[in-house]
Amino acid sequence: MELSERKLKILQAIVADFIHSAEPVGSRTLSRKYDMGISPATIRNEMSDLEEMGFLTHPHTSAGRVPSAKAYRLYVNNLMEHYELPLAERKRIAEQLFQNINELDKTIEHAASLLSEITNLTAFALTPDPNEDRLKYINILPVDEQTVVLMIVAESGKVSNTALRMKIPYTEDQLRILSKVLTHNYKGKPLSDIVTRDVIRDLESDIHSMGKLAGDIMPNFLSTLESMLNVDLYMEGLTNIFSIPEYNDIEKAKHFLEMLKRKKDFTDILINRDSGVIITIGEENTDEIMQDCSLITATYHINGKMVGKLGVIGPTRMKYDQVTSVIEYITDNLNKSFKLAEGDGNDETDGSGC
């Protein structure tokens, strides 16, 4: 059954008012705050119809109504107006995301932090699928007489720095040459391929041909690559829930936090979500533990193909218009900043780091 224009107008007002106030909405409130052009009695009748149709629920302790997940879905799909981010927030996002554009992990972690700060919700960011990432360069840097840092940089911008204790003396020239040889041998290869058996045989050959110094470093090279194949999940603003009325109930807050502690399960849910801006509300979330929540995710791209996820999770009562606008603006800026990082001309192809 299609909703009349009047019912849609009333439902839109109820959703907007409840999102703002967190208080059940009554007919008198609507009549007083919104120019409906109809009496409170007529509004009450329409609200009763909307309740019968499953768009509103009626808390026992209040004469007012609250939106159901069905109402939020209609609101998001058809009634939600575009939210224009203030210029100050747009500038803040753009400036802060460009601070560490050559370091993928720091940039993505910062994006999650910004999203949490602006929306006052729990935000998260998922690094791209590492199976598609390729090695960009390797650099071995001296620290002191017995220590070096093995730096591995992927095309996505992901960086791994590992401090190694050396068993034999070395010179800076030896480290520079070994860096160049390793970069030449493995540049452009997918990280997932480098840890296969064929490449392990190559590593053994490299160790033999490059001497004892390589024998110290190469086993750590392989284990570092394996760690880079992990998908990282950054979570920010977990304590924001304590300022949200829905989580005044300590048990409910505890349930929410325990849900997010299941990082592996939550990561799997995010990985399996479609690309683009996706909003799932209440029971639309297939995981039973998330059916009191809304989950909003968006995808960002690196080099046009590396795809990660960014988003928020919180109560079904959230400012969908503002949140989606913030997420879209941050992901757009991530895409732009990573394009700049890719084309900034600072490609360490020789592995020297100089």
CSV table of C-alpha atoms in Angstrom, one decimal:
chain,number,residue,atom,x,y,z
A,1,MET,CA,0.0,0.0,0.0
A,2,GLU,CA,1.4,3.4,-1.0
A,3,LEU,CA,1.5,6.1,1.6
A,4,SER,CA,-0.4,9.3,0.9
A,5,GLU,CA,1.6,12.6,0.7
A,6,ARG,CA,0.2,13.5,4.1
A,7,LYS,CA,1.3,10.3,5.8
A,8,LEU,CA,4.7,10.7,4.2
A,9,LYS,CA,5.0,14.3,5.6
A,10,ILE,CA,3.9,13.1,9.1
A,11,LEU,CA,6.3,10.2,9.0
A,12,GLN,CA,9.2,12.4,7.8
A,13,ALA,CA,8.5,14.8,10.7
A,14,ILE,CA,8.4,12.0,13.3
A,15,VAL,CA,11.7,10.5,12.1
A,16,ALA,CA,13.4,13.9,12.1
A,17,ASP,CA,12.1,14.9,15.5
A,18,PHE,CA,12.9,11.5,17.1
A,19,ILE,CA,16.4,11.5,15.7
A,20,HIS,CA,17.0,15.0,17.2
A,21,SER,CA,15.3,14.5,20.6
A,22,ALA,CA,15.4,10.8,21.3
A,23,GLU,CA,11.9,11.3,22.8
A,24,PRO,CA,8.7,9.6,21.5
A,25,VAL,CA,6.8,12.0,19.3
A,26,GLY,CA,3.1,12.9,20.0
A,27,SER,CA,0.5,14.5,17.7
A,28,ARG,CA,0.5,17.7,19.7
A,29,THR,CA,4.3,18.0,19.3
A,30,LEU,CA,3.9,17.6,15.5
A,31,SER,CA,1.1,20.1,15.4
A,32,ARG,CA,3.0,22.7,17.4
A,33,LYS,CA,6.5,22.3,15.8
A,34,TYR,CA,5.6,21.6,12.2
A,35,ASP,CA,3.2,23.3,9.8
A,36,MET,CA,1.0,20.4,9.0
A,37,GLY,CA,-2.1,22.4,8.2
A,38,ILE,CA,-4.2,19.7,10.0
A,39,SER,CA,-5.6,19.3,13.5
A,40,PRO,CA,-3.9,17.1,16.2
A,41,ALA,CA,-6.8,14.7,16.0
A,42,THR,CA,-6.2,14.1,12.3
A,43,ILE,CA,-2.5,13.7,13.0
A,44,ARG,CA,-3.4,11.1,15.6
A,45,ASN,CA,-5.5,9.1,13.2
A,46,GLU,CA,-2.7,9.2,10.6
A,47,MET,CA,-0.2,8.1,13.2
A,48,SER,CA,-2.5,5.2,14.2
A,49,ASP,CA,-2.6,4.1,10.5
A,50,LEU,CA,1.2,4.4,10.3
A,51,GLU,CA,1.5,2.2,13.4
A,52,GLU,CA,-0.7,-0.5,11.9
A,53,MET,CA,1.4,-0.4,8.7
A,54,GLY,CA,4.5,-1.1,10.8
A,55,PHE,CA,6.2,2.3,10.4
A,56,LEU,CA,5.8,3.4,14.0
A,57,THR,CA,5.9,1.7,17.4
A,58,HIS,CA,4.2,2.8,20.6
A,59,PRO,CA,6.3,2.6,23.8
A,60,HIS,CA,4.1,1.5,26.7
A,61,THR,CA,5.2,4.4,29.0
A,62,SER,CA,4.5,7.2,26.5
A,63,ALA,CA,1.6,8.5,24.4
A,64,GLY,CA,4.1,9.3,21.6
A,65,ARG,CA,5.4,7.1,18.8
A,66,VAL,CA,8.9,6.2,17.7
A,67,PRO,CA,10.0,5.1,14.2
A,68,SER,CA,10.5,1.5,13.4
A,69,ALA,CA,13.4,0.1,11.2
A,70,LYS,CA,10.9,0.1,8.4
A,71,ALA,CA,10.3,3.8,8.9
A,72,TYR,CA,14.1,4.5,8.9
A,73,ARG,CA,14.4,2.5,5.6
A,74,LEU,CA,11.7,4.6,3.9
A,75,TYR,CA,13.3,7.8,5.3
A,76,VAL,CA,16.7,6.9,4.0
A,77,ASN,CA,15.5,5.8,0.6
A,78,ASN,CA,12.9,8.4,-0.1
A,79,LEU,CA,12.5,11.2,2.5
A,80,MET,CA,16.0,12.1,3.6
A,81,GLU,CA,17.3,15.5,2.4
A,82,HIS,CA,20.9,16.1,1.4
A,83,TYR,CA,23.0,17.4,4.2
A,84,GLU,CA,25.6,20.0,3.2
A,85,LEU,CA,28.7,19.7,5.3
A,86,PRO,CA,29.8,23.1,6.7
A,87,LEU,CA,32.8,24.6,5.0
A,88,ALA,CA,34.9,24.4,8.2
A,89,GLU,CA,34.4,20.7,8.4
A,90,ARG,CA,35.2,20.2,4.7
A,91,LYS,CA,38.4,22.1,5.1
A,92,ARG,CA,39.4,20.2,8.3
A,93,ILE,CA,38.8,16.8,6.6
A,94,ALA,CA,40.8,17.8,3.5
A,95,GLU,CA,43.7,19.3,5.3
A,96,GLN,CA,44.1,16.5,7.9
A,97,LEU,CA,43.8,13.6,5.5
A,98,PHE,CA,46.7,15.1,3.4
A,99,GLN,CA,49.1,15.1,6.3
A,100,ASN,CA,50.3,11.5,6.0
A,101,ILE,CA,49.3,10.6,2.4
A,102,ASN,CA,52.5,8.5,1.9
A,103,GLU,CA,51.6,6.2,4.8
A,104,LEU,CA,48.5,4.3,4.1
A,105,ASP,CA,47.9,2.9,7.6
A,106,LYS,CA,48.2,6.3,9.3
A,107,THR,CA,45.9,8.0,6.8
A,108,ILE,CA,43.2,5.4,7.1
A,109,GLU,CA,43.5,5.4,10.9
A,110,HIS,CA,43.2,9.2,10.9
A,111,ALA,CA,40.1,9.0,8.6
A,112,ALA,CA,38.4,6.7,11.2
A,113,SER,CA,39.3,9.2,13.9
A,114,LEU,CA,37.9,12.1,12.0
A,115,LEU,CA,34.7,10.3,11.2
A,116,SER,CA,34.2,9.4,14.9
A,117,GLU,CA,34.9,13.0,16.0
A,118,ILE,CA,32.5,14.6,13.6
A,119,THR,CA,29.6,12.1,13.9
A,120,ASN,CA,30.0,11.3,17.7
A,121,LEU,CA,29.6,7.6,16.8
A,122,THR,CA,31.8,4.6,16.8
A,123,ALA,CA,33.7,4.7,13.5
A,124,PHE,CA,36.0,2.1,11.8
A,125,ALA,CA,38.2,1.8,8.8
A,126,LEU,CA,39.3,-1.4,7.1
A,127,THR,CA,42.5,-1.5,5.1
A,128,PRO,CA,42.4,-2.8,1.5
A,129,ASP,CA,42.5,-6.5,0.6
A,130,PRO,CA,46.3,-7.2,0.7
A,131,ASN,CA,46.0,-10.0,-1.8
A,132,GLU,CA,45.8,-7.4,-4.6
A,133,ASP,CA,48.7,-5.3,-3.2
A,134,ARG,CA,52.1,-5.3,-4.8
A,135,LEU,CA,55.6,-4.6,-3.5
A,136,LYS,CA,56.9,-1.1,-4.3
A,137,TYR,CA,60.4,-1.0,-2.8
A,138,ILE,CA,62.6,-2.4,0.0
A,139,ASN,CA,65.0,-0.3,2.1
A,140,ILE,CA,67.4,-1.5,4.8
A,141,LEU,CA,68.5,1.4,7.1
A,142,PRO,CA,71.3,1.4,9.6
A,143,VAL,CA,70.5,2.2,13.2
A,144,ASP,CA,73.6,1.3,15.2
A,145,GLU,CA,76.5,-1.2,14.9
A,146,GLN,CA,74.2,-4.2,15.5
A,147,THR,CA,70.8,-3.0,14.4
A,148,VAL,CA,69.1,-2.2,11.1
A,149,VAL,CA,65.5,-1.4,10.1
A,150,LEU,CA,64.0,-3.4,7.3
A,151,MET,CA,61.4,-1.2,5.5
A,152,ILE,CA,59.0,-2.8,3.1
A,153,VAL,CA,56.7,-0.5,1.2
A,154,ALA,CA,53.7,-1.7,-0.9
A,155,GLU,CA,52.1,0.1,-3.8
A,156,SER,CA,49.1,0.8,-1.8
A,157,GLY,CA,51.2,2.9,0.6
A,158,LYS,CA,51.2,0.3,3.4
A,159,VAL,CA,54.6,0.4,5.2
A,160,SER,CA,56.2,-2.1,7.5
A,161,ASN,CA,59.3,-1.3,9.6
A,162,THR,CA,61.0,-4.1,11.4
A,163,ALA,CA,64.1,-3.6,13.6
A,164,LEU,CA,66.6,-6.5,13.2
A,165,ARG,CA,69.6,-7.4,15.4
A,166,MET,CA,72.5,-8.3,13.1
A,167,LYS,CA,74.7,-11.3,13.8
A,168,ILE,CA,77.6,-10.0,11.6
A,169,PRO,CA,79.1,-6.6,11.0
A,170,TYR,CA,77.8,-4.6,8.0
A,171,THR,CA,78.5,-1.4,6.1
A,172,GLU,CA,76.0,1.2,4.8
A,173,ASP,CA,77.2,0.4,1.2
A,174,GLN,CA,76.3,-3.3,1.8
A,175,LEU,CA,72.8,-2.4,3.0
A,176,ARG,CA,72.3,0.0,0.1
A,177,ILE,CA,73.3,-2.7,-2.5
A,178,LEU,CA,71.1,-5.3,-0.8
A,179,SER,CA,68.2,-2.9,-0.8
A,180,LYS,CA,68.6,-2.3,-4.5
A,181,VAL,CA,68.9,-6.0,-5.3
A,182,LEU,CA,65.8,-7.0,-3.3
A,183,THR,CA,63.8,-4.1,-4.8
A,184,HIS,CA,64.9,-5.2,-8.3
A,185,ASN,CA,64.0,-8.8,-7.7
A,186,TYR,CA,60.6,-8.3,-6.1
A,187,LYS,CA,59.2,-4.9,-7.2
A,188,GLY,CA,55.8,-5.2,-8.7
A,189,LYS,CA,55.1,-8.7,-7.5
A,190,PRO,CA,51.9,-9.3,-5.5
A,191,LEU,CA,52.6,-9.6,-1.8
A,192,SER,CA,50.6,-12.8,-1.7
A,193,ASP,CA,52.7,-14.3,-4.5
A,194,ILE,CA,56.0,-13.4,-2.7
A,195,VAL,CA,55.2,-15.8,0.2
A,196,THR,CA,54.6,-18.8,-2.2
A,197,ARG,CA,57.0,-21.7,-2.5
A,198,ASP,CA,58.5,-20.5,-5.8
A,199,VAL,CA,59.5,-17.3,-4.2
A,200,ILE,CA,60.8,-19.0,-1.1
A,201,ARG,CA,63.2,-20.9,-3.5
A,202,ASP,CA,64.2,-17.6,-5.0
A,203,LEU,CA,64.8,-16.3,-1.5
A,204,GLU,CA,67.1,-19.2,-0.7
A,205,SER,CA,69.0,-18.5,-4.0
A,206,ASP,CA,69.3,-14.8,-3.0
A,207,ILE,CA,70.7,-15.7,0.4
A,208,HIS,CA,73.3,-17.9,-1.3
A,209,SER,CA,74.3,-15.4,-3.9
A,210,MET,CA,74.3,-12.3,-1.6
A,211,GLY,CA,76.2,-13.8,1.3
A,212,LYS,CA,75.9,-13.8,5.1
A,213,LEU,CA,74.3,-10.4,5.3
A,214,ALA,CA,71.3,-11.6,3.3
A,215,GLY,CA,71.2,-14.7,5.5
A,216,ASP,CA,70.6,-12.4,8.5
A,217,ILE,CA,67.8,-10.4,6.8
A,218,MET,CA,65.9,-12.6,4.4
A,219,PRO,CA,64.0,-14.8,6.9
A,220,ASN,CA,62.7,-11.6,8.5
A,221,PHE,CA,61.8,-10.3,5.0
A,222,LEU,CA,59.5,-13.3,4.5
A,223,SER,CA,57.8,-13.1,8.0
A,224,THR,CA,57.3,-9.3,7.5
A,225,LEU,CA,55.6,-9.8,4.2
A,226,GLU,CA,53.3,-12.4,5.8
A,227,SER,CA,52.3,-9.9,8.5
A,228,MET,CA,51.5,-7.3,5.8
A,229,LEU,CA,48.9,-9.7,4.3
A,230,ASN,CA,46.7,-9.2,7.3
A,231,VAL,CA,43.7,-6.9,6.9
A,232,ASP,CA,43.8,-4.2,9.6
A,233,LEU,CA,40.7,-2.9,11.3
A,234,TYR,CA,40.9,0.5,13.0
A,235,MET,CA,38.2,1.4,15.5
A,236,GLU,CA,37.7,4.8,17.0
A,237,GLY,CA,35.2,6.4,19.4
A,238,LEU,CA,34.1,3.3,21.3
A,239,THR,CA,33.2,5.4,24.4
A,240,ASN,CA,31.0,7.7,22.3
A,241,ILE,CA,28.1,5.3,23.0
A,242,PHE,CA,28.0,6.5,26.6
A,243,SER,CA,26.6,9.9,25.5
A,244,ILE,CA,23.8,8.2,23.4
A,245,PRO,CA,20.5,7.8,25.3
A,246,GLU,CA,20.0,4.3,23.8
A,247,TYR,CA,23.0,3.1,25.8
A,248,ASN,CA,22.1,4.5,29.1
A,249,ASP,CA,21.2,0.9,30.0
A,250,ILE,CA,24.6,-0.5,31.1
A,251,GLU,CA,23.7,-4.0,29.9
A,252,LYS,CA,22.9,-2.7,26.4
A,253,ALA,CA,26.2,-0.7,26.4
A,254,LYS,CA,28.1,-3.8,27.5
A,255,HIS,CA,26.5,-5.8,24.8
A,256,PHE,CA,27.5,-3.3,22.2
A,257,LEU,CA,31.1,-3.2,23.3
A,258,GLU,CA,31.3,-7.0,23.5
A,259,MET,CA,30.0,-7.2,19.9
A,260,LEU,CA,32.8,-4.9,18.7
A,261,LYS,CA,35.4,-6.9,20.6
A,262,ARG,CA,34.7,-9.8,18.1
A,263,LYS,CA,37.1,-8.1,15.7
A,264,LYS,CA,37.5,-11.1,13.4
A,265,ASP,CA,33.7,-11.5,13.0
A,266,PHE,CA,33.2,-7.8,12.5
A,267,THR,CA,36.0,-7.7,9.9
A,268,ASP,CA,34.4,-10.6,8.0
A,269,ILE,CA,31.1,-8.7,7.9
A,270,LEU,CA,32.7,-5.6,6.5
A,271,ILE,CA,34.7,-7.5,3.9
A,272,ASN,CA,31.6,-9.2,2.6
A,273,ARG,CA,29.6,-5.9,2.2
A,274,ASP,CA,29.0,-4.5,-1.2
A,275,SER,CA,30.8,-1.5,-2.6
A,276,GLY,CA,29.5,2.0,-2.5
A,277,VAL,CA,27.6,3.6,0.4
A,278,ILE,CA,25.6,0.8,2.1
A,279,ILE,CA,23.2,1.4,5.0
A,280,THR,CA,21.7,-1.6,6.9
A,281,ILE,CA,19.2,-0.9,9.6
A,282,GLY,CA,18.2,-3.1,12.5
A,283,GLU,CA,17.1,-6.6,11.3
A,284,GLU,CA,18.6,-5.9,7.9
A,285,ASN,CA,21.9,-6.9,9.5
A,286,THR,CA,22.2,-10.6,9.1
A,287,ASP,CA,24.3,-11.0,12.2
A,288,GLU,CA,21.8,-11.4,15.1
A,289,ILE,CA,24.1,-9.5,17.5
A,290,MET,CA,23.8,-6.4,15.3
A,291,GLN,CA,20.1,-6.3,14.9
A,292,ASP,CA,19.6,-3.4,17.3
A,293,CYS,CA,22.1,-1.3,15.3
A,294,SER,CA,22.5,0.5,12.1
A,295,LEU,CA,25.7,0.0,10.1
A,296,ILE,CA,26.8,2.5,7.4
A,297,THR,CA,29.8,1.7,5.2
A,298,ALA,CA,31.5,3.2,2.1
A,299,THR,CA,34.4,2.1,0.0
A,300,TYR,CA,37.5,4.0,-0.9
A,301,HIS,CA,40.0,3.2,-3.7
A,302,ILE,CA,43.7,3.2,-4.1
A,303,ASN,CA,45.3,3.2,-7.6
A,304,GLY,CA,41.8,2.8,-8.9
A,305,LYS,CA,41.5,-0.8,-7.6
A,306,MET,CA,42.6,-1.3,-4.0
A,307,VAL,CA,39.4,-1.2,-2.0
A,308,GLY,CA,38.9,-0.6,1.7
A,309,LYS,CA,35.9,0.2,3.9
A,310,LEU,CA,35.1,3.1,6.1
A,311,GLY,CA,32.0,3.6,8.2
A,312,VAL,CA,30.1,3.9,11.5
A,313,ILE,CA,28.0,1.7,13.7
A,314,GLY,CA,25.4,2.9,16.3
A,315,PRO,CA,21.8,2.9,17.2
A,316,THR,CA,19.1,2.8,14.5
A,317,ARG,CA,18.3,6.4,15.7
A,318,MET,CA,21.2,8.3,14.0
A,319,LYS,CA,21.5,11.3,11.8
A,320,TYR,CA,21.6,9.4,8.5
A,321,ASP,CA,21.8,12.5,6.4
A,322,GLN,CA,24.8,14.0,8.2
A,323,VAL,CA,26.6,10.7,8.7
A,324,THR,CA,26.3,9.6,5.0
A,325,SER,CA,27.5,13.1,3.9
A,326,VAL,CA,30.6,12.9,6.2
A,327,ILE,CA,31.4,9.4,5.1
A,328,GLU,CA,31.1,10.3,1.4
A,329,TYR,CA,33.2,13.4,1.8
A,330,ILE,CA,36.0,11.5,3.7
A,331,THR,CA,36.1,8.6,1.2
A,332,ASP,CA,36.2,11.1,-1.7
A,333,ASN,CA,39.2,12.8,-0.1
A,334,LEU,CA,40.9,9.5,0.6
A,335,ASN,CA,40.5,8.6,-3.1
A,336,LYS,CA,42.0,12.0,-4.1
A,337,SER,CA,44.8,12.0,-1.6
A,338,PHE,CA,45.9,8.5,-2.6
A,339,LYS,CA,45.9,9.5,-6.2
A,340,LEU,CA,48.2,12.4,-5.4
A,341,ALA,CA,50.4,10.2,-3.4
A,342,GLU,CA,50.7,7.8,-6.3
A,343,GLY,CA,51.5,10.6,-8.7
A,344,ASP,CA,53.7,12.8,-6.6
A,345,GLY,CA,56.9,11.7,-8.4
A,346,ASN,CA,58.5,10.4,-5.2
A,347,ASP,CA,58.8,6.8,-6.3
A,348,GLU,CA,61.6,5.0,-4.4
A,349,THR,CA,62.4,2.7,-7.2
A,350,ASP,CA,66.0,2.2,-6.3
A,351,GLY,CA,65.3,1.2,-2.7
A,352,SER,CA,67.9,3.6,-1.4
A,353,GLY,CA,65.4,5.8,0.5
A,354,CYS,CA,67.7,8.8,-0.2
